[in-house]
Amino acid sequence: MRLILLGAPGAGKGTVAKMLTDIDGSVQISTGDILRAAVKEGTELGKEAQGYMERGELVPDSLIMGIMEERLQQDDCKQGFLLDGFPRTIPQAEELDKLLDRLGITLDGVVNLNVPREVILDRLTTRRTCEDCGAIYNVKSNPPKVEGVCDKCGGKVVQRADETEEAISKRLDVFNEQTAPLVGYYEKKGMLWDINATSSDEVVKIIKEKLGIA
Ligand code: ADP
Ligand code: ZN
């Protein structure tokens, strides 16, 4: 499958993407995970991106497009991919259209995960992430078996630097201003699947139905 996952921070893009990769071997491509790995490794890209990320701002489009152009041409994408956290702005969406054209790739659809704001705020403040594999936990509803240790890879499970109350509120503002307009962009193209996303299991079920793999 080839899908874009749209939705506010905390809407469950990462969780849904991980559930979908298990179905047909499509890969999850999370620009957030790629950037966090670059910051951790201290690469050039990481150094450029770090400040923006900690403030809850978007990293410049040119950096992101460079990452994606390279990533989408890697072999594992042939099986399909789930774009998680990209595109994030109208210019990124326009550039992506051109890039997919050049690569001869067609998307199945664009999933919009709709979640009420209260649910989003609660999820983000209780969310924890594995530093190594990006697995997502929740201190209330889905803690790791051993506190602070990833069930899947043994990595350290932490609260992200941009999950302070201040950065969360900034990320939600940035989402409303810069990313929410993508819903209209893809709706006009007739590509949008608008899904009520309070339950990730339900979302996966609906996506499978739409893809005809139920
Ligand atoms: P979330 O969707 O939970 O806010 P992500 O992990 O997708 O978090 O992104 C974390 C941060 O990485 C963003 O706040 C932003 O600084 C940066 N980032 C990720 N993807 C993009 C993108 N497509 N364009 C610009 N910045 C991005
Ligand atoms: Zn892990």
Tab-separated table of C-alpha atoms and ligand atoms in Angstrom:
chain	number	residue	atom	x	y	z
A	1	MET	CA	0.000	0.000	0.000
A	2	ARG	CA	1.053	3.581	-0.617
A	3	LEU	CA	-0.571	6.026	1.757
A	4	ILE	CA	-0.079	9.423	3.318
A	5	LEU	CA	-1.166	9.625	6.950
A	6	LEU	CA	-2.364	13.089	7.933
A	7	GLY	CA	-3.378	14.163	11.406
A	8	ALA	CA	-2.461	16.388	14.329
A	9	PRO	CA	0.460	15.474	16.591
A	10	GLY	CA	-0.913	12.684	18.785
A	11	ALA	CA	-3.609	11.644	16.292
A	12	GLY	CA	-1.981	8.213	16.086
A	13	LYS	CA	-0.147	8.403	12.745
A	14	GLY	CA	2.843	6.468	14.058
A	15	THR	CA	0.733	3.837	15.810
A	16	VAL	CA	-1.475	3.271	12.764
A	17	ALA	CA	1.555	3.203	10.440
A	18	LYS	CA	3.235	0.507	12.549
A	19	MET	CA	0.035	-1.588	12.537
A	20	LEU	CA	-0.233	-1.257	8.743
A	21	THR	CA	3.387	-2.303	8.087
A	22	ASP	CA	2.558	-5.689	9.643
A	23	ILE	CA	-0.110	-6.319	7.006
A	24	ASP	CA	1.877	-6.328	3.761
A	25	GLY	CA	5.454	-5.358	4.513
A	26	SER	CA	5.047	-1.741	3.441
A	27	VAL	CA	7.566	0.473	5.242
A	28	GLN	CA	6.765	3.312	7.615
A	29	ILE	CA	8.573	6.501	6.668
A	30	SER	CA	8.445	8.950	9.558
A	31	THR	CA	10.258	12.209	8.925
A	32	GLY	CA	10.120	12.833	12.687
A	33	ASP	CA	11.939	9.523	13.380
A	34	ILE	CA	14.502	10.216	10.650
A	35	LEU	CA	15.194	13.683	12.085
A	36	ARG	CA	15.397	12.450	15.687
A	37	ALA	CA	17.892	9.767	14.616
A	38	ALA	CA	19.970	12.451	12.861
A	39	VAL	CA	19.923	14.640	15.985
A	40	LYS	CA	20.977	11.684	18.147
A	41	GLU	CA	23.837	10.826	15.799
A	42	GLY	CA	24.890	14.468	15.568
A	43	THR	CA	24.958	14.509	11.739
A	44	GLU	CA	24.916	17.754	9.709
A	45	LEU	CA	21.193	17.269	9.127
A	46	GLY	CA	20.658	16.692	12.841
A	47	LYS	CA	22.527	19.866	13.773
A	48	GLU	CA	20.439	21.899	11.366
A	49	ALA	CA	17.146	20.395	12.491
A	50	GLN	CA	17.587	20.264	16.272
A	51	GLY	CA	16.672	23.834	17.216
A	52	TYR	CA	13.500	23.878	15.149
A	53	MET	CA	12.393	20.564	16.586
A	54	GLU	CA	12.972	21.510	20.212
A	55	ARG	CA	10.927	24.681	19.746
A	56	GLY	CA	8.115	22.696	18.127
A	57	GLU	CA	8.610	24.506	14.805
A	58	LEU	CA	8.832	22.905	11.390
A	59	VAL	CA	12.201	22.120	9.848
A	60	PRO	CA	12.687	23.992	6.508
A	61	ASP	CA	10.990	22.355	3.505
A	62	SER	CA	14.250	22.095	1.544
A	63	LEU	CA	15.839	19.839	4.201
A	64	ILE	CA	12.779	17.612	4.320
A	65	MET	CA	12.502	17.279	0.542
A	66	GLY	CA	16.131	16.213	0.334
A	67	ILE	CA	15.524	13.471	2.896
A	68	MET	CA	12.378	12.234	1.166
A	69	GLU	CA	13.768	12.232	-2.338
A	70	GLU	CA	16.516	9.907	-1.174
A	71	ARG	CA	14.302	7.777	1.070
A	72	LEU	CA	11.581	7.065	-1.500
A	73	GLN	CA	14.151	5.650	-3.913
A	74	GLN	CA	15.465	3.061	-1.480
A	75	ASP	CA	14.684	-0.571	-2.304
A	76	ASP	CA	12.385	-1.284	0.632
A	77	CYS	CA	9.871	1.284	-0.674
A	78	LYS	CA	9.060	-0.912	-3.671
A	79	GLN	CA	6.805	-3.022	-1.444
A	80	GLY	CA	4.834	0.106	-0.471
A	81	PHE	CA	5.139	2.878	2.125
A	82	LEU	CA	3.239	4.833	4.729
A	83	LEU	CA	4.211	8.462	4.963
A	84	ASP	CA	3.956	9.533	8.601
A	85	GLY	CA	4.490	13.230	9.298
A	86	PHE	CA	5.146	14.173	5.684
A	87	PRO	CA	4.020	16.231	3.793
A	88	ARG	CA	3.494	18.856	6.468
A	89	THR	CA	3.007	22.029	4.402
A	90	ILE	CA	1.397	22.869	1.042
A	91	PRO	CA	4.819	23.434	-0.602
A	92	GLN	CA	5.928	19.967	0.604
A	93	ALA	CA	2.740	18.452	-0.858
A	94	GLU	CA	3.332	20.167	-4.198
A	95	GLU	CA	6.945	19.017	-4.283
A	96	LEU	CA	5.870	15.494	-3.364
A	97	ASP	CA	3.418	15.431	-6.295
A	98	LYS	CA	6.273	16.274	-8.645
A	99	LEU	CA	8.630	13.777	-7.038
A	100	LEU	CA	6.094	10.914	-7.258
A	101	ASP	CA	5.445	11.819	-10.896
A	102	ARG	CA	9.157	11.660	-11.642
A	103	LEU	CA	9.476	8.294	-9.892
A	104	GLY	CA	6.302	6.947	-11.554
A	105	ILE	CA	4.612	6.208	-8.208
A	106	THR	CA	0.844	6.496	-7.574
A	107	LEU	CA	-0.646	6.811	-4.095
A	108	ASP	CA	-3.657	4.743	-2.990
A	109	GLY	CA	-5.002	7.545	-0.841
A	110	VAL	CA	-4.490	10.123	1.883
A	111	VAL	CA	-5.808	9.172	5.295
A	112	ASN	CA	-6.936	12.000	7.556
A	113	LEU	CA	-6.988	10.908	11.199
A	114	ASN	CA	-9.587	13.007	12.980
A	115	VAL	CA	-9.267	13.142	16.762
A	116	PRO	CA	-10.847	15.614	19.254
A	117	ARG	CA	-8.434	18.171	20.740
A	118	GLU	CA	-8.903	16.946	24.367
A	119	VAL	CA	-7.883	13.430	23.345
A	120	ILE	CA	-4.818	14.808	21.536
A	121	LEU	CA	-3.646	16.816	24.561
A	122	ASP	CA	-4.095	13.888	26.914
A	123	ARG	CA	-2.235	11.522	24.570
A	124	LEU	CA	0.728	13.831	24.028
A	125	THR	CA	1.398	14.515	27.675
A	126	THR	CA	1.268	10.799	28.563
A	127	ARG	CA	3.113	9.546	25.475
A	128	ARG	CA	6.567	7.955	25.714
A	129	THR	CA	8.795	6.948	22.776
A	130	CYS	CA	11.636	4.437	22.342
A	131	GLU	CA	14.836	6.346	21.525
A	132	ASP	CA	16.108	3.486	19.389
A	133	CYS	CA	13.210	2.020	17.383
A	134	GLY	CA	10.536	4.730	17.719
A	135	ALA	CA	7.991	2.396	19.352
A	136	ILE	CA	5.258	4.386	21.073
A	137	TYR	CA	3.973	3.792	24.617
A	138	ASN	CA	1.571	5.547	26.941
A	139	VAL	CA	2.170	5.781	30.685
A	140	LYS	CA	-1.556	5.300	31.369
A	141	SER	CA	-2.927	3.010	28.679
A	142	ASN	CA	0.080	1.147	27.270
A	143	PRO	CA	3.225	1.261	29.444
A	144	PRO	CA	6.277	-0.868	28.569
A	145	LYS	CA	6.481	-4.094	30.621
A	146	VAL	CA	9.572	-2.783	32.414
A	147	GLU	CA	9.435	0.935	33.143
A	148	GLY	CA	11.645	2.922	30.781
A	149	VAL	CA	12.678	-0.106	28.683
A	150	CYS	CA	11.339	-0.850	25.193
A	151	ASP	CA	9.501	-4.206	24.920
A	152	LYS	CA	10.563	-4.563	21.295
A	153	CYS	CA	14.247	-3.646	21.252
A	154	GLY	CA	15.374	-3.030	24.841
A	155	GLY	CA	16.040	0.644	24.020
A	156	LYS	CA	15.376	3.506	26.415
A	157	VAL	CA	11.754	4.728	26.542
A	158	VAL	CA	11.662	8.476	27.137
A	159	GLN	CA	9.482	11.563	26.978
A	160	ARG	CA	10.447	13.486	23.836
A	161	ALA	CA	12.137	16.879	24.236
A	162	ASP	CA	9.266	18.446	22.270
A	163	GLU	CA	6.634	16.946	24.558
A	164	THR	CA	6.785	19.638	27.209
A	165	GLU	CA	3.513	21.564	27.571
A	166	GLU	CA	4.975	24.614	25.837
A	167	ALA	CA	6.317	22.747	22.821
A	168	ILE	CA	3.119	20.699	22.507
A	169	SER	CA	1.003	23.821	22.364
A	170	LYS	CA	3.362	25.281	19.745
A	171	ARG	CA	3.194	22.071	17.667
A	172	LEU	CA	-0.607	22.156	17.708
A	173	ASP	CA	-0.607	25.809	16.540
A	174	VAL	CA	1.863	24.995	13.766
A	175	PHE	CA	-0.319	22.050	12.759
A	176	ASN	CA	-3.462	24.192	12.546
A	177	GLU	CA	-1.729	26.898	10.525
A	178	GLN	CA	0.518	24.917	8.193
A	179	THR	CA	-0.616	21.289	8.008
A	180	ALA	CA	-4.416	21.393	8.362
A	181	PRO	CA	-4.737	23.060	4.891
A	182	LEU	CA	-3.477	19.783	3.357
A	183	VAL	CA	-6.896	18.255	4.069
A	184	GLY	CA	-8.468	20.638	1.528
A	185	TYR	CA	-5.564	20.125	-0.870
A	186	TYR	CA	-6.095	16.348	-1.064
A	187	GLU	CA	-9.878	16.600	-0.861
A	188	LYS	CA	-9.865	18.647	-4.071
A	189	LYS	CA	-7.822	15.934	-5.729
A	190	GLY	CA	-10.398	13.353	-4.613
A	191	MET	CA	-7.737	11.463	-2.633
A	192	LEU	CA	-8.872	12.101	0.928
A	193	TRP	CA	-10.135	9.380	3.291
A	194	ASP	CA	-11.464	11.171	6.347
A	195	ILE	CA	-11.547	8.776	9.317
A	196	ASN	CA	-12.686	9.251	12.904
A	197	ALA	CA	-9.534	8.111	14.670
A	198	THR	CA	-10.287	7.762	18.367
A	199	SER	CA	-9.486	4.036	18.082
A	200	SER	CA	-6.403	2.983	16.090
A	201	ASP	CA	-7.782	-0.569	15.644
A	202	GLU	CA	-10.897	0.868	14.037
A	203	VAL	CA	-8.788	3.078	11.745
A	204	VAL	CA	-6.769	0.098	10.518
A	205	LYS	CA	-9.989	-1.837	9.865
A	206	ILE	CA	-11.421	0.998	7.748
A	207	ILE	CA	-8.177	1.414	5.780
A	208	LYS	CA	-8.100	-2.326	5.020
A	209	GLU	CA	-11.700	-2.175	3.783
A	210	LYS	CA	-10.880	0.775	1.542
A	211	LEU	CA	-7.867	-1.038	0.116
A	212	GLY	CA	-9.945	-4.174	-0.409
A	213	ILE	CA	-7.730	-6.333	1.826
A	214	ALA	CA	-10.242	-6.759	4.682
B	1	ADP	P1	4.353	14.853	15.701
B	1	ADP	O1	3.598	14.498	14.459
B	1	ADP	O2	4.033	14.009	16.857
B	1	ADP	O3	4.339	16.324	16.009
B	1	ADP	P2	6.896	14.172	14.399
B	1	ADP	O4	7.670	13.105	15.021
B	1	ADP	O5	6.187	13.889	13.131
B	1	ADP	O6	5.886	14.633	15.530
B	1	ADP	O7	7.796	15.469	14.183
B	1	ADP	C1	8.584	16.026	15.210
B	1	ADP	C2	9.237	17.299	14.729
B	1	ADP	O8	10.070	17.021	13.592
B	1	ADP	C3	8.266	18.376	14.220
B	1	ADP	O9	7.773	19.170	15.265
B	1	ADP	C4	9.172	19.149	13.252
B	1	ADP	O10	10.052	20.005	13.928
B	1	ADP	C5	9.999	18.058	12.618
B	1	ADP	N1	9.357	17.509	11.387
B	1	ADP	C6	8.926	16.230	11.193
B	1	ADP	N2	8.424	16.069	9.959
B	1	ADP	C7	8.520	17.277	9.347
B	1	ADP	C8	8.160	17.766	8.049
B	1	ADP	N3	7.563	16.975	7.136
B	1	ADP	N4	8.405	19.070	7.780
B	1	ADP	C9	8.990	19.881	8.676
B	1	ADP	N5	9.350	19.489	9.909
B	1	ADP	C10	9.135	18.199	10.250
B	2	ZN	ZN	12.579	0.141	20.893
